[in-house]
Amino acid sequence: MSAQELFGYASAIVVGLVIGLAGGGGSILTLPIFIYVFDIPTVLATTYSLFVVGSTSFVGSLNHILKKRVDLPVTAAFALPSFVSVYLSRRFLLPFLPDPMLRIGNYVLSKSDAILYFFAFIMIIAARAMIRNDRPEQGEAADGRPRYGNLALDGLAVGVLTGTIGAGGGFLIVPMLVLLAGLPVHRAVATSVFIIAINSFVGFLGDIHHTPLNWNFLLPFTGLSIIGIFTGMYLAQFVAPDKLRRGFGWFVLIVAMYMISKEIFLK
């Protein structure tokens, strides 16, 4: 095993660590790891990302469920519409996107490049939210009455995002659960992990009909990520999450800039 592969497998622990500490953000790391460290094609990397993030988040959510931190009615309102849009996006939208996506003269934008650019754009938005700590203390549901209609619409949008680029969307889900459901941040994080788990698995199911998978690679990577989420949930008791989130936000921003520069200048 090369040093590059060892680095990639070690990064799997960091993926789980981030999910355990922040309630999301793992998929922001998995896709660049799969593409730039393991040289996995972009569309296949999104499939792998869904499985790894889904499995890791599911294991972590079991602990949250046992401790009754997950709000199940809010989960249903957000997640059911999201499941539909995730599955349809993976099963029908992504396979039928044209390749190339755009051709103007000598310039050709392939489907893989379009997904990478979109993913980098989402990374920049996520990094900005983490650096600024954009988590409202209360919002529309400060009266304790969740806005189920708005939660369903937000779930649809996050589902399309998850289905298109393989990102769980935790950086979007947590603020919306605080804003629209009136959940305290710690319950929003726990509920987000559960939603990400099921969302990711639904998206993954949309792929297994037409995508060959390397389980000898995928299962060890996922196992290391699961070790990371248990470590993250343990450290969450001692680490100031706001400071860690800001630091991770700057790291995500650097990775996004690297992805964009590599795709534009180093191809």
mmCIF file of C-alpha atoms in Angstrom:
data_model
loop_
_atom_site.group_PDB
_atom_site.id
_atom_site.type_symbol
_atom_site.label_atom_id
_atom_site.label_comp_id
_atom_site.label_asym_id
_atom_site.label_seq_id
_atom_site.Cartn_x
_atom_site.Cartn_y
_atom_site.Cartn_z
ATOM 1 C CA MET A 1 0.000 0.000 0.000
ATOM 2 C CA SER A 2 1.402 3.371 -1.054
ATOM 3 C CA ALA A 3 1.832 6.384 1.225
ATOM 4 C CA GLN A 4 -0.951 8.127 -0.720
ATOM 5 C CA GLU A 5 -3.374 5.262 -0.012
ATOM 6 C CA LEU A 6 -2.380 5.208 3.667
ATOM 7 C CA PHE A 7 -3.154 8.918 3.829
ATOM 8 C CA GLY A 8 -6.527 8.269 2.191
ATOM 9 C CA TYR A 9 -7.493 5.570 4.680
ATOM 10 C CA ALA A 10 -6.349 7.732 7.600
ATOM 11 C CA SER A 11 -8.578 10.500 6.222
ATOM 12 C CA ALA A 12 -11.550 8.162 6.613
ATOM 13 C CA ILE A 13 -11.226 8.548 10.385
ATOM 14 C CA VAL A 14 -11.361 12.337 9.968
ATOM 15 C CA VAL A 15 -14.597 11.986 7.953
ATOM 16 C CA GLY A 16 -16.299 10.200 10.849
ATOM 17 C CA LEU A 17 -14.749 12.568 13.372
ATOM 18 C CA VAL A 18 -16.299 15.572 11.627
ATOM 19 C CA ILE A 19 -19.755 13.955 11.456
ATOM 20 C CA GLY A 20 -19.585 13.033 15.144
ATOM 21 C CA LEU A 21 -18.584 16.532 16.211
ATOM 22 C CA ALA A 22 -20.639 18.704 13.869
ATOM 23 C CA GLY A 23 -23.630 16.612 12.778
ATOM 24 C CA GLY A 24 -22.548 16.764 9.132
ATOM 25 C CA GLY A 25 -19.719 17.779 6.850
ATOM 26 C CA GLY A 26 -18.294 14.309 6.246
ATOM 27 C CA SER A 27 -19.341 14.220 2.600
ATOM 28 C CA ILE A 28 -17.443 17.452 2.000
ATOM 29 C CA LEU A 29 -14.294 15.425 2.632
ATOM 30 C CA THR A 30 -15.172 12.050 1.119
ATOM 31 C CA LEU A 31 -15.589 13.191 -2.473
ATOM 32 C CA PRO A 32 -12.181 14.969 -2.717
ATOM 33 C CA ILE A 33 -10.528 12.001 -0.967
ATOM 34 C CA PHE A 34 -12.005 9.504 -3.417
ATOM 35 C CA ILE A 35 -11.238 11.616 -6.501
ATOM 36 C CA TYR A 36 -7.811 13.075 -5.714
ATOM 37 C CA VAL A 37 -6.294 10.434 -3.407
ATOM 38 C CA PHE A 38 -7.762 7.190 -4.780
ATOM 39 C CA ASP A 39 -8.343 8.373 -8.411
ATOM 40 C CA ILE A 40 -11.964 7.195 -8.430
ATOM 41 C CA PRO A 41 -14.128 8.626 -11.266
ATOM 42 C CA THR A 42 -16.349 11.492 -10.133
ATOM 43 C CA VAL A 43 -19.795 9.900 -10.546
ATOM 44 C CA LEU A 44 -18.665 6.666 -8.883
ATOM 45 C CA ALA A 45 -17.081 8.738 -6.089
ATOM 46 C CA THR A 46 -20.474 10.300 -5.339
ATOM 47 C CA THR A 47 -21.922 6.780 -4.980
ATOM 48 C CA TYR A 48 -19.129 5.748 -2.611
ATOM 49 C CA SER A 49 -19.606 8.957 -0.649
ATOM 50 C CA LEU A 50 -23.299 8.187 -0.125
ATOM 51 C CA PHE A 51 -22.507 4.731 1.251
ATOM 52 C CA VAL A 52 -19.708 5.850 3.564
ATOM 53 C CA VAL A 53 -21.542 8.884 4.938
ATOM 54 C CA GLY A 54 -24.810 6.934 5.215
ATOM 55 C CA SER A 55 -23.256 4.026 7.094
ATOM 56 C CA THR A 56 -21.214 6.244 9.392
ATOM 57 C CA SER A 57 -24.126 8.556 10.163
ATOM 58 C CA PHE A 58 -26.466 5.613 10.794
ATOM 59 C CA VAL A 59 -24.137 4.086 13.376
ATOM 60 C CA GLY A 60 -23.758 7.466 15.054
ATOM 61 C CA SER A 61 -27.510 8.116 14.989
ATOM 62 C CA LEU A 62 -28.225 4.900 16.907
ATOM 63 C CA ASN A 63 -26.539 6.407 19.950
ATOM 64 C CA HIS A 64 -28.574 9.607 19.547
ATOM 65 C CA ILE A 65 -31.823 7.631 19.203
ATOM 66 C CA LEU A 66 -31.133 5.582 22.328
ATOM 67 C CA LYS A 67 -30.541 8.802 24.256
ATOM 68 C CA LYS A 68 -33.777 10.273 22.786
ATOM 69 C CA ARG A 69 -32.029 13.217 21.139
ATOM 70 C CA VAL A 70 -33.649 12.651 17.722
ATOM 71 C CA ASP A 71 -36.969 14.385 17.076
ATOM 72 C CA LEU A 72 -38.841 11.740 15.068
ATOM 73 C CA PRO A 73 -41.872 13.853 13.941
ATOM 74 C CA VAL A 74 -39.533 16.554 12.620
ATOM 75 C CA THR A 75 -37.393 13.865 11.002
ATOM 76 C CA ALA A 76 -40.428 12.481 9.170
ATOM 77 C CA ALA A 77 -41.557 15.924 7.971
ATOM 78 C CA PHE A 78 -38.110 16.786 6.612
ATOM 79 C CA ALA A 79 -36.909 13.391 5.491
ATOM 80 C CA LEU A 80 -39.869 11.840 3.637
ATOM 81 C CA PRO A 81 -39.910 14.467 0.841
ATOM 82 C CA SER A 82 -36.120 14.386 0.844
ATOM 83 C CA PHE A 83 -36.086 10.609 0.307
ATOM 84 C CA VAL A 84 -38.192 11.009 -2.810
ATOM 85 C CA SER A 85 -35.993 13.701 -4.363
ATOM 86 C CA VAL A 86 -32.772 11.853 -3.442
ATOM 87 C CA TYR A 87 -33.911 8.609 -5.032
ATOM 88 C CA LEU A 88 -35.271 10.232 -8.173
ATOM 89 C CA SER A 89 -32.103 12.326 -8.548
ATOM 90 C CA ARG A 90 -29.799 9.298 -8.301
ATOM 91 C CA ARG A 91 -31.996 6.861 -10.193
ATOM 92 C CA PHE A 92 -33.075 9.085 -13.080
ATOM 93 C CA LEU A 93 -31.621 12.617 -13.114
ATOM 94 C CA LEU A 94 -27.892 11.894 -12.724
ATOM 95 C CA PRO A 95 -27.685 8.973 -15.218
ATOM 96 C CA PHE A 96 -29.532 10.962 -17.884
ATOM 97 C CA LEU A 97 -27.590 14.219 -17.611
ATOM 98 C CA PRO A 98 -25.881 14.796 -20.986
ATOM 99 C CA ASP A 99 -22.155 14.287 -21.285
ATOM 100 C CA PRO A 100 -20.695 16.716 -22.182
ATOM 101 C CA MET A 101 -22.926 19.168 -20.336
ATOM 102 C CA LEU A 102 -21.807 22.117 -22.471
ATOM 103 C CA ARG A 103 -19.887 22.658 -25.695
ATOM 104 C CA ILE A 104 -18.961 26.162 -26.888
ATOM 105 C CA GLY A 105 -16.441 26.164 -29.711
ATOM 106 C CA ASN A 106 -13.362 24.331 -28.444
ATOM 107 C CA TYR A 107 -14.533 24.447 -24.809
ATOM 108 C CA VAL A 108 -16.147 21.244 -23.526
ATOM 109 C CA LEU A 109 -17.637 20.884 -20.023
ATOM 110 C CA SER A 110 -17.977 17.206 -19.145
ATOM 111 C CA LYS A 111 -20.556 15.884 -16.693
ATOM 112 C CA SER A 112 -17.801 14.924 -14.231
ATOM 113 C CA ASP A 113 -16.292 18.415 -14.337
ATOM 114 C CA ALA A 114 -19.718 20.028 -13.917
ATOM 115 C CA ILE A 115 -20.350 17.923 -10.799
ATOM 116 C CA LEU A 116 -16.943 18.873 -9.392
ATOM 117 C CA TYR A 117 -17.502 22.595 -9.988
ATOM 118 C CA PHE A 118 -20.943 22.414 -8.378
ATOM 119 C CA PHE A 119 -19.508 20.481 -5.447
ATOM 120 C CA ALA A 120 -16.728 23.046 -4.981
ATOM 121 C CA PHE A 121 -19.337 25.821 -5.021
ATOM 122 C CA ILE A 122 -21.316 24.009 -2.303
ATOM 123 C CA MET A 123 -18.087 23.577 -0.319
ATOM 124 C CA ILE A 124 -17.498 27.333 -0.410
ATOM 125 C CA ILE A 125 -21.038 27.980 0.858
ATOM 126 C CA ALA A 126 -20.580 25.389 3.606
ATOM 127 C CA ALA A 127 -17.190 26.835 4.588
ATOM 128 C CA ARG A 128 -18.683 30.319 4.846
ATOM 129 C CA ALA A 129 -21.482 29.025 7.075
ATOM 130 C CA MET A 130 -19.026 27.195 9.337
ATOM 131 C CA ILE A 131 -16.564 30.085 9.599
ATOM 132 C CA ARG A 132 -19.343 32.534 10.426
ATOM 133 C CA ASN A 133 -21.102 29.932 12.609
ATOM 134 C CA ASP A 134 -24.437 30.515 10.857
ATOM 135 C CA ARG A 135 -26.613 28.657 13.323
ATOM 136 C CA PRO A 136 -29.618 30.624 14.549
ATOM 137 C CA GLU A 137 -30.479 30.278 18.203
ATOM 138 C CA GLN A 138 -34.158 30.503 17.308
ATOM 139 C CA GLY A 139 -36.263 31.334 14.295
ATOM 140 C CA GLU A 140 -39.737 30.961 12.878
ATOM 141 C CA ALA A 141 -40.487 28.126 15.287
ATOM 142 C CA ALA A 142 -39.377 29.920 18.439
ATOM 143 C CA ASP A 143 -42.951 29.358 19.668
ATOM 144 C CA GLY A 144 -42.243 25.608 19.679
ATOM 145 C CA ARG A 145 -44.498 24.843 16.715
ATOM 146 C CA PRO A 146 -42.507 23.320 13.833
ATOM 147 C CA ARG A 147 -43.228 24.694 10.352
ATOM 148 C CA TYR A 148 -43.794 21.311 8.749
ATOM 149 C CA GLY A 149 -44.613 22.663 5.278
ATOM 150 C CA ASN A 150 -41.393 24.656 5.108
ATOM 151 C CA LEU A 151 -39.446 21.692 6.475
ATOM 152 C CA ALA A 152 -40.848 19.501 3.677
ATOM 153 C CA LEU A 153 -39.823 22.021 0.990
ATOM 154 C CA ASP A 154 -36.342 22.294 2.481
ATOM 155 C CA GLY A 155 -36.160 18.501 2.550
ATOM 156 C CA LEU A 156 -36.936 18.359 -1.167
ATOM 157 C CA ALA A 157 -34.136 20.818 -1.936
ATOM 158 C CA VAL A 158 -31.570 19.026 0.241
ATOM 159 C CA GLY A 159 -32.576 15.740 -1.390
ATOM 160 C CA VAL A 160 -31.724 17.056 -4.846
ATOM 161 C CA LEU A 161 -28.369 18.274 -3.509
ATOM 162 C CA THR A 162 -27.635 14.883 -1.933
ATOM 163 C CA GLY A 163 -28.686 13.019 -5.042
ATOM 164 C CA THR A 164 -26.690 15.177 -7.434
ATOM 165 C CA ILE A 165 -23.317 15.469 -5.717
ATOM 166 C CA GLY A 166 -23.438 12.843 -2.955
ATOM 167 C CA ALA A 167 -23.361 15.420 -0.136
ATOM 168 C CA GLY A 168 -25.458 14.758 2.956
ATOM 169 C CA GLY A 169 -26.251 18.448 3.418
ATOM 170 C CA GLY A 170 -25.739 18.595 7.169
ATOM 171 C CA PHE A 171 -24.485 22.175 6.955
ATOM 172 C CA LEU A 172 -27.940 23.057 5.562
ATOM 173 C CA ILE A 173 -30.042 20.690 7.650
ATOM 174 C CA VAL A 174 -28.896 21.791 11.114
ATOM 175 C CA PRO A 175 -29.726 25.518 10.690
ATOM 176 C CA MET A 176 -33.099 24.648 9.131
ATOM 177 C CA LEU A 177 -34.012 22.378 12.046
ATOM 178 C CA VAL A 178 -33.208 25.210 14.441
ATOM 179 C CA LEU A 179 -34.988 27.834 12.347
ATOM 180 C CA LEU A 180 -38.073 25.930 11.184
ATOM 181 C CA ALA A 181 -38.530 23.311 13.913
ATOM 182 C CA GLY A 182 -37.369 25.250 16.962
ATOM 183 C CA LEU A 183 -34.951 22.498 18.009
ATOM 184 C CA PRO A 184 -32.045 23.268 20.346
ATOM 185 C CA VAL A 185 -28.733 22.960 18.530
ATOM 186 C CA HIS A 186 -27.734 19.674 20.202
ATOM 187 C CA ARG A 187 -31.051 18.055 19.169
ATOM 188 C CA ALA A 188 -30.755 19.554 15.682
ATOM 189 C CA VAL A 189 -27.301 17.971 15.297
ATOM 190 C CA ALA A 190 -28.588 14.571 16.473
ATOM 191 C CA THR A 191 -31.637 14.736 14.190
ATOM 192 C CA SER A 192 -29.443 15.874 11.274
ATOM 193 C CA VAL A 193 -27.173 12.826 11.620
ATOM 194 C CA PHE A 194 -30.202 10.519 11.407
ATOM 195 C CA ILE A 195 -31.639 12.338 8.367
ATOM 196 C CA ILE A 196 -28.252 12.259 6.606
ATOM 197 C CA ALA A 197 -27.981 8.508 7.237
ATOM 198 C CA ILE A 198 -31.318 7.643 5.660
ATOM 199 C CA ASN A 199 -30.971 10.215 2.866
ATOM 200 C CA SER A 200 -27.589 8.818 1.887
ATOM 201 C CA PHE A 201 -28.792 5.212 1.902
ATOM 202 C CA VAL A 202 -31.807 6.085 -0.250
ATOM 203 C CA GLY A 203 -29.478 7.791 -2.736
ATOM 204 C CA PHE A 204 -27.150 4.813 -2.690
ATOM 205 C CA LEU A 205 -30.057 2.458 -3.440
ATOM 206 C CA GLY A 206 -30.734 4.500 -6.551
ATOM 207 C CA ASP A 207 -27.239 3.594 -7.814
ATOM 208 C CA ILE A 208 -26.769 -0.093 -7.054
ATOM 209 C CA HIS A 209 -28.878 -1.119 -10.069
ATOM 210 C CA HIS A 210 -26.327 0.234 -12.530
ATOM 211 C CA THR A 211 -23.040 0.826 -10.667
ATOM 212 C CA PRO A 212 -20.313 -1.804 -10.013
ATOM 213 C CA LEU A 213 -18.841 -1.405 -6.524
ATOM 214 C CA ASN A 214 -15.450 -2.335 -5.059
ATOM 215 C CA TRP A 215 -16.505 -3.665 -1.646
ATOM 216 C CA ASN A 216 -12.916 -4.617 -0.753
ATOM 217 C CA PHE A 217 -12.152 -0.892 -0.758
ATOM 218 C CA LEU A 218 -15.476 0.493 0.406
ATOM 219 C CA LEU A 219 -15.988 -1.590 3.561
ATOM 220 C CA PRO A 220 -12.560 -0.949 5.183
ATOM 221 C CA PHE A 221 -12.851 2.779 4.435
ATOM 222 C CA THR A 222 -16.331 2.838 5.983
ATOM 223 C CA GLY A 223 -15.125 0.912 9.037
ATOM 224 C CA LEU A 224 -12.428 3.509 9.702
ATOM 225 C CA SER A 225 -15.000 6.285 9.278
ATOM 226 C CA ILE A 226 -17.225 4.594 11.886
ATOM 227 C CA ILE A 227 -14.292 4.556 14.308
ATOM 228 C CA GLY A 228 -13.998 8.269 13.638
ATOM 229 C CA ILE A 229 -17.629 9.059 14.453
ATOM 230 C CA PHE A 230 -17.397 7.330 17.842
ATOM 231 C CA THR A 231 -14.239 9.320 18.523
ATOM 232 C CA GLY A 232 -16.013 12.513 17.444
ATOM 233 C CA MET A 233 -19.040 11.886 19.661
ATOM 234 C CA TYR A 234 -16.714 11.263 22.604
ATOM 235 C CA LEU A 235 -14.615 14.389 21.954
ATOM 236 C CA ALA A 236 -17.767 16.487 21.565
ATOM 237 C CA GLN A 237 -18.058 16.361 25.348
ATOM 238 C CA PHE A 238 -14.737 18.177 25.771
ATOM 239 C CA VAL A 239 -14.041 20.156 22.589
ATOM 240 C CA ALA A 240 -15.537 23.596 21.980
ATOM 241 C CA PRO A 241 -17.484 22.796 18.776
ATOM 242 C CA ASP A 242 -17.666 26.404 17.550
ATOM 243 C CA LYS A 243 -13.888 26.799 17.403
ATOM 244 C CA LEU A 244 -13.492 23.404 15.768
ATOM 245 C CA ARG A 245 -16.200 24.238 13.223
ATOM 246 C CA ARG A 246 -14.477 27.478 12.234
ATOM 247 C CA GLY A 247 -11.150 25.714 11.806
ATOM 248 C CA PHE A 248 -12.800 23.026 9.701
ATOM 249 C CA GLY A 249 -14.525 25.741 7.676
ATOM 250 C CA TRP A 250 -11.169 27.279 6.705
ATOM 251 C CA PHE A 251 -9.889 23.811 5.802
ATOM 252 C CA VAL A 252 -12.924 23.169 3.581
ATOM 253 C CA LEU A 253 -12.404 26.529 1.873
ATOM 254 C CA ILE A 254 -8.765 25.663 1.107
ATOM 255 C CA VAL A 255 -9.780 22.262 -0.320
ATOM 256 C CA ALA A 256 -12.456 23.914 -2.491
ATOM 257 C CA MET A 257 -9.919 26.414 -3.865
ATOM 258 C CA TYR A 258 -7.525 23.533 -4.575
ATOM 259 C CA MET A 259 -10.237 21.622 -6.451
ATOM 260 C CA ILE A 260 -11.152 24.622 -8.588
ATOM 261 C CA SER A 261 -7.531 25.512 -9.386
ATOM 262 C CA LYS A 262 -6.693 21.902 -10.224
ATOM 263 C CA GLU A 263 -9.665 21.540 -12.555
ATOM 264 C CA ILE A 264 -9.009 24.863 -14.295
ATOM 265 C CA PHE A 265 -5.223 25.168 -14.405
ATOM 266 C CA LEU A 266 -3.698 21.712 -13.836
ATOM 267 C CA LYS A 267 -5.631 19.587 -16.320
#
